[in-house]
């Protein structure tokens, strides 16, 4: 197997779409109609995960929705390539709906496939298939040997891909939660340079015209307080080196032109990194965006605290700073009705003051819903 193909196997795990380069190379090397990698087989009620090169998307979708149970390549020994004609006789193939309604309309006559050790929770195998048209020859020993040599490497790359997807998914959930709370998060390297940020942080940087942030540009964003932030950042980077889990500092950036200011929290990362160099994650900068403060939904508040629908609506209006008189006016009810609701709300929440009620809701998980 040539070095270029080997490189495409492992770099493909982090490509978008995955293994595009590998599938293209296989298609050209093996003179194929198309090449397809079914990472996760489709099942009833479950969408599969498929990457392909030069495949007809219409028939790819038909396979995923109608013919996934008809493929003869399921259940084969791992890492042992087989041709379609080795699995079904010509008579069996021609009599099958798999051939009549899928392969023949797609112009596919010959298939070479290999099952690979799956990396998913179910442990089911993945499937790599190459296809050719009736005008092309059937696959031979050269193609079979190539897939046999490729199989163990692609299985390892698949494990890398699945772990990468798991970590990306976990990170996305946490980033979405911070976005929902109106909190930006920027990860900085040991040099204080930008590594990544959630959507709220990216929005803030773009609003200020910073497309390629480095340490100098990030420090410059603090204007008159740039020297103070630079000193704070240096202390935080030292806390990272010392693994000081207790360290954190708060900063406030005054607003301008009538806009609200920003609040910042800077904390070191105290976890050791496998990448022990200047580009390792070292510091996280959290910022609170004005106008993006999360408000819980009335339905979530109702279910969490056992309020009635009318009471939960009143709670949400209290959280936004409205008075009882303003609530009565907006809802078209009497002030006494609103006060009755508030009294019941206090009793159910176990609080005696509006500030305690607000604190109780803000401490709850309602803001994340």
Coordinates of C-alpha atoms in Angstrom, one line a residue:
X1 CA 0.0 0.0 0.0
X2 CA 1.5 3.4 -1.0
X3 CA 2.2 6.1 1.5
X4 CA -0.3 8.5 0.0
X5 CA -3.1 6.0 0.5
X6 CA -2.0 5.2 4.1
X7 CA -2.0 8.9 4.9
X8 CA -5.5 9.2 3.5
X9 CA -6.7 6.5 5.8
X10 CA -5.6 8.2 9.0
X11 CA -6.1 11.8 8.1
X12 CA -9.6 10.9 6.8
X13 CA -10.8 10.4 10.4
X14 CA -10.7 14.2 10.9
X15 CA -11.6 15.3 7.4
X16 CA -15.0 16.9 6.5
X17 CA -16.6 14.9 5.1
X18 CA -14.7 12.0 6.6
X19 CA -12.4 9.9 4.3
X20 CA -13.2 12.0 1.2
X21 CA -9.6 11.7 0.0
X22 CA -9.3 8.0 0.7
X23 CA -12.6 7.1 -1.1
X24 CA -11.5 9.3 -4.1
X25 CA -8.1 7.5 -4.3
X26 CA -9.7 4.1 -4.1
X27 CA -12.2 5.0 -6.8
X28 CA -9.3 6.0 -9.2
X29 CA -6.9 3.3 -8.2
X30 CA -9.5 0.5 -8.6
X31 CA -11.2 2.1 -11.6
X32 CA -14.5 2.1 -9.8
X33 CA -18.0 3.5 -10.5
X34 CA -18.2 4.6 -6.9
X35 CA -16.7 3.9 -3.4
X36 CA -18.7 3.9 -0.2
X37 CA -17.9 3.6 3.5
X38 CA -20.9 2.6 5.6
X39 CA -19.6 3.5 9.1
X40 CA -22.8 2.7 10.8
X41 CA -25.4 0.5 9.1
X42 CA -28.9 1.9 8.8
X43 CA -31.6 0.1 10.8
X44 CA -35.3 0.5 11.2
X45 CA -35.8 3.8 13.0
X46 CA -32.2 4.7 12.9
X47 CA -30.3 6.7 10.3
X48 CA -27.0 5.2 9.2
X49 CA -23.7 7.0 8.8
X50 CA -22.3 6.8 5.2
X51 CA -19.5 8.5 3.3
X52 CA -19.1 8.0 -0.4
X53 CA -17.3 9.2 -3.5
X54 CA -19.1 9.5 -6.9
X55 CA -22.1 7.6 -5.6
X56 CA -25.6 8.5 -6.9
X57 CA -27.3 10.2 -3.9
X58 CA -30.7 9.0 -5.0
X59 CA -29.8 5.3 -4.9
X60 CA -27.6 5.8 -1.8
X61 CA -30.8 7.1 0.0
X62 CA -32.8 4.2 -1.3
X63 CA -30.2 1.7 0.1
X64 CA -30.3 3.5 3.5
X65 CA -34.1 3.5 3.7
X66 CA -35.2 0.3 1.8
X67 CA -32.4 -2.1 1.1
X68 CA -30.1 -2.1 4.0
X69 CA -31.3 -5.5 5.1
X70 CA -30.8 -7.0 1.6
X71 CA -27.0 -6.6 1.3
X72 CA -25.3 -9.9 1.1
X73 CA -22.2 -8.5 2.8
X74 CA -23.7 -8.6 6.3
X75 CA -22.3 -11.3 8.6
X76 CA -19.1 -11.9 6.7
X77 CA -15.8 -12.5 8.5
X78 CA -14.0 -9.2 9.3
X79 CA -11.2 -8.1 7.0
X80 CA -11.9 -10.6 4.3
X81 CA -13.0 -8.9 1.0
X82 CA -15.6 -10.7 -1.0
X83 CA -17.1 -10.1 -4.4
X84 CA -20.9 -10.0 -4.9
X85 CA -20.8 -13.0 -7.3
X86 CA -19.0 -15.1 -4.6
X87 CA -21.9 -14.6 -2.2
X88 CA -24.9 -15.0 -4.6
X89 CA -25.2 -17.0 -7.7
X90 CA -26.2 -15.2 -10.9
X91 CA -29.7 -16.7 -10.7
X92 CA -30.1 -15.5 -7.1
X93 CA -28.8 -12.1 -7.9
X94 CA -31.1 -11.5 -10.9
X95 CA -34.1 -12.8 -8.9
X96 CA -33.5 -10.4 -6.0
X97 CA -35.2 -7.0 -5.3
X98 CA -31.7 -5.8 -4.3
X99 CA -30.5 -6.2 -7.9
X100 CA -33.7 -5.4 -9.7
X101 CA -34.7 -2.3 -7.8
X102 CA -31.4 -0.9 -6.6
X103 CA -28.3 -2.1 -8.4
X104 CA -29.6 -2.3 -11.9
X105 CA -31.3 1.1 -12.0
X106 CA -28.1 2.6 -10.5
X107 CA -26.0 1.0 -13.3
X108 CA -24.1 -1.2 -10.8
X109 CA -23.1 -4.7 -11.8
X110 CA -20.0 -5.6 -9.8
X111 CA -19.3 -5.1 -6.1
X112 CA -16.3 -5.8 -3.9
X113 CA -16.9 -5.4 -0.1
X114 CA -15.2 -5.9 3.2
X115 CA -16.5 -5.8 6.7
X116 CA -14.5 -3.9 9.3
X117 CA -14.4 -4.0 13.0
X118 CA -16.9 -1.4 14.2
X119 CA -16.1 1.2 16.8
X120 CA -19.7 2.0 17.9
X121 CA -21.4 1.0 21.1
X122 CA -23.3 -1.9 19.4
X123 CA -20.0 -3.4 18.1
X124 CA -21.6 -4.0 14.7
X125 CA -19.2 -4.0 11.8
X126 CA -18.8 -1.2 9.3
X127 CA -18.7 -1.9 5.5
X128 CA -16.5 -0.6 2.7
X129 CA -17.7 -1.3 -0.8
X130 CA -16.4 -0.6 -4.3
X131 CA -18.7 -0.8 -7.3
X132 CA -18.3 -1.1 -11.1
X133 CA -20.7 -0.8 -14.0
X134 CA -21.6 -3.6 -16.5
X135 CA -19.1 -2.1 -19.0
X136 CA -16.2 -2.6 -16.6
X137 CA -14.5 -5.9 -15.7
X138 CA -15.3 -7.6 -12.4
X139 CA -12.9 -7.1 -9.5
X140 CA -9.8 -9.2 -9.3
X141 CA -7.1 -10.3 -6.9
X142 CA -5.3 -6.9 -7.0
X143 CA -8.3 -5.1 -5.7
X144 CA -9.0 -7.8 -3.2
X145 CA -5.4 -7.7 -1.8
X146 CA -5.6 -3.9 -1.6
X147 CA -8.7 -4.0 0.5
X148 CA -7.3 -6.8 2.7
X149 CA -4.2 -4.7 3.4
X150 CA -6.3 -1.6 4.0
X151 CA -8.8 -3.2 6.4
X152 CA -6.9 -3.2 9.7
X153 CA -5.6 0.3 9.2
X154 CA -9.1 1.6 8.3
X155 CA -10.5 -0.1 11.4
X156 CA -7.9 1.7 13.6
X157 CA -8.7 5.0 11.9
X158 CA -12.4 4.3 12.5
X159 CA -11.7 4.0 16.2
X160 CA -10.0 7.4 16.1
X161 CA -13.0 8.8 14.2
X162 CA -15.5 7.6 16.7
X163 CA -13.5 8.9 19.7
X164 CA -13.1 12.2 18.0
X165 CA -16.9 12.4 17.3
X166 CA -17.7 11.5 20.9
X167 CA -15.4 14.3 22.2
X168 CA -16.8 16.8 19.7
X169 CA -20.3 15.9 20.7
X170 CA -19.6 16.3 24.4
X171 CA -17.9 19.7 23.7
X172 CA -20.9 20.8 21.6
X173 CA -23.3 20.1 24.5
X174 CA -21.3 22.1 26.9
X175 CA -20.8 25.0 24.5
X176 CA -24.5 25.0 23.7
X177 CA -25.3 25.2 27.4
X178 CA -23.0 28.2 27.9
X179 CA -24.5 29.9 24.8
X180 CA -28.0 29.4 26.2
X181 CA -26.9 31.1 29.4
X182 CA -25.5 34.0 27.3
X183 CA -21.9 33.2 28.4
X184 CA -19.0 33.2 26.0
X185 CA -16.0 30.9 26.5
X186 CA -12.6 31.4 24.9
X187 CA -9.8 28.9 25.3
X188 CA -6.3 30.3 25.2
X189 CA -3.0 28.5 24.8
X190 CA 0.1 28.7 27.0
X191 CA 1.2 31.6 24.9
X192 CA -2.2 33.3 25.5
X193 CA -3.3 32.8 21.9
X194 CA -6.8 31.9 20.8
X195 CA -7.5 28.2 20.4
X196 CA -11.3 28.0 20.2
X197 CA -14.5 29.6 21.4
X198 CA -18.3 28.9 21.6
X199 CA -20.8 30.7 19.4
X200 CA -21.3 33.6 21.9
X201 CA -17.6 34.3 22.2
X202 CA -17.1 34.2 18.4
X203 CA -20.0 36.6 18.0
X204 CA -18.3 39.0 20.5
X205 CA -15.0 38.8 18.6
X206 CA -16.7 39.3 15.2
X207 CA -18.6 42.3 16.5
X208 CA -15.3 43.9 17.4
X209 CA -13.8 43.0 14.0
X210 CA -11.4 40.4 15.3
X211 CA -11.2 37.5 12.8
X212 CA -7.8 36.0 13.6
X213 CA -7.2 36.6 17.4
X214 CA -3.8 36.3 18.9
X215 CA -2.6 37.4 22.3
X216 CA -1.8 40.9 21.2
X217 CA -5.3 41.4 19.6
X218 CA -7.1 39.9 22.6
X219 CA -5.2 42.2 25.0
X220 CA -5.9 45.2 22.8
X221 CA -9.7 44.6 23.1
X222 CA -9.5 45.8 26.7
X223 CA -8.5 49.3 25.7
X224 CA -7.5 51.4 28.6
X225 CA -7.4 48.2 30.8
X226 CA -5.1 46.3 28.4
X227 CA -2.2 46.5 30.8
X228 CA -4.3 45.2 33.6
X229 CA -5.7 42.4 31.5
X230 CA -2.1 41.5 30.3
X231 CA -1.0 41.2 34.0
X232 CA -4.1 39.1 34.9
X233 CA -3.5 36.8 31.9
X234 CA 0.2 36.3 32.9
X235 CA -0.8 35.4 36.5
X236 CA -3.4 33.0 35.2
X237 CA -0.9 31.3 32.9
X238 CA 1.4 30.9 35.8
X239 CA -1.5 29.4 37.8
X240 CA -1.9 26.9 35.0
X241 CA 1.8 25.9 35.2
X242 CA 1.4 25.5 39.0
X243 CA -1.9 23.6 38.7
X244 CA -3.6 26.1 41.1
X245 CA -7.2 24.9 41.0
X246 CA -8.3 27.8 43.3
X247 CA -7.1 30.6 41.1
X248 CA -9.6 32.9 39.2
X249 CA -9.9 36.6 38.6
X250 CA -12.8 38.9 37.7
X251 CA -12.6 41.8 35.3
X252 CA -15.1 44.4 34.2
X253 CA -15.0 46.3 30.9
X254 CA -17.1 49.5 31.0
X255 CA -19.5 50.0 28.2
X256 CA -19.4 52.8 25.6
X257 CA -21.9 54.7 23.5
X258 CA -24.7 53.8 25.9
X259 CA -24.0 50.1 25.7
X260 CA -23.7 47.9 28.8
X261 CA -20.3 46.8 29.9
X262 CA -18.9 43.2 29.9
X263 CA -17.9 41.0 32.8
X264 CA -15.0 38.6 32.5
X265 CA -13.9 35.6 34.5
X266 CA -10.5 34.1 33.8
X267 CA -9.5 30.7 35.0
X268 CA -6.6 28.4 34.4
X269 CA -6.9 24.9 33.0
X270 CA -5.4 22.5 35.6
X271 CA -5.7 19.3 33.6
X272 CA -2.5 18.0 32.1
X273 CA -2.4 17.9 28.3
X274 CA -1.1 15.2 26.0
X275 CA 0.2 18.0 23.9
X276 CA 2.8 19.4 26.3
X277 CA 3.9 22.4 24.4
X278 CA 3.1 26.1 23.9
X279 CA -0.1 25.3 22.0
X280 CA -1.7 23.3 24.8
X281 CA -5.0 24.6 26.3
X282 CA -4.1 26.7 29.4
X283 CA -6.6 29.4 30.2
X284 CA -10.4 29.9 29.7
X285 CA -11.8 33.4 29.5
X286 CA -15.5 33.6 30.3
X287 CA -17.6 36.6 29.4
X288 CA -21.1 37.6 30.0
X289 CA -22.8 39.2 26.9
X290 CA -25.2 42.1 27.6
X291 CA -28.7 41.4 26.2
X292 CA -28.0 37.6 26.1
X293 CA -29.0 36.7 29.6
X294 CA -31.0 33.4 29.6
X295 CA -34.6 33.4 30.6
X296 CA -36.3 30.2 31.6
X297 CA -39.4 29.0 29.9
X298 CA -42.6 29.3 31.8
X299 CA -43.4 25.6 31.2
X300 CA -40.0 24.5 32.7
X301 CA -40.5 26.7 35.7
X302 CA -44.0 25.3 36.2
X303 CA -42.7 21.7 36.1
X304 CA -39.7 22.3 38.3
X305 CA -41.5 24.1 41.1
X306 CA -45.1 22.8 40.8
X307 CA -46.6 26.2 39.9
X308 CA -49.8 26.6 38.0
X309 CA -49.5 27.9 34.4
X310 CA -50.7 31.4 35.5
X311 CA -48.2 31.4 38.4
X312 CA -45.2 30.3 36.2
X313 CA -46.0 33.2 33.8
X314 CA -45.9 35.6 36.7
X315 CA -42.6 34.1 37.9
X316 CA -41.0 34.7 34.5
X317 CA -42.2 38.3 34.5
X318 CA -40.8 38.9 38.0
X319 CA -37.5 37.5 36.8
X320 CA -37.4 40.1 34.0
X321 CA -37.8 42.8 36.6
X322 CA -41.5 43.7 36.2
X323 CA -43.5 44.9 39.2
X324 CA -46.8 43.4 40.3
X325 CA -48.6 46.5 38.8
X326 CA -46.9 46.0 35.4
X327 CA -47.7 42.3 35.4
X328 CA -51.4 43.0 36.1
X329 CA -51.5 45.5 33.3
X330 CA -49.8 43.2 30.7
X331 CA -51.9 40.2 31.7
X332 CA -55.2 42.2 31.9
X333 CA -56.0 41.1 35.4
X334 CA -56.5 42.9 38.7
X335 CA -53.6 43.8 41.0
X336 CA -55.1 41.7 43.7
X337 CA -55.1 38.6 41.4
X338 CA -51.4 39.1 40.8
X339 CA -50.7 39.5 44.5
X340 CA -52.6 36.3 45.2
X341 CA -50.5 34.5 42.6
X342 CA -47.3 35.9 44.2
X343 CA -48.3 34.7 47.6
X344 CA -49.0 31.2 46.3
X345 CA -45.7 31.2 44.5
X346 CA -43.7 32.2 47.6
X347 CA -45.4 29.4 49.5
X348 CA -44.7 26.7 46.9
X349 CA -41.1 27.9 46.5
X350 CA -40.5 28.1 50.2
X351 CA -39.4 31.7 50.1
X352 CA -40.5 34.9 51.7
X353 CA -39.2 37.6 49.4
X354 CA -39.0 38.3 45.6
X355 CA -35.2 38.4 45.7
X356 CA -35.2 34.9 47.3
X357 CA -37.5 33.6 44.6
X358 CA -35.3 35.0 41.8
X359 CA -32.3 33.4 43.4
X360 CA -34.0 30.1 43.7
X361 CA -35.0 30.0 40.0
X362 CA -31.6 31.2 38.9
X363 CA -29.9 28.5 40.9
X364 CA -32.0 25.9 39.3
X365 CA -31.4 24.0 36.0
X366 CA -34.4 25.9 34.5
X367 CA -32.0 28.3 32.6
X368 CA -30.5 25.4 30.7
X369 CA -33.8 24.2 29.3

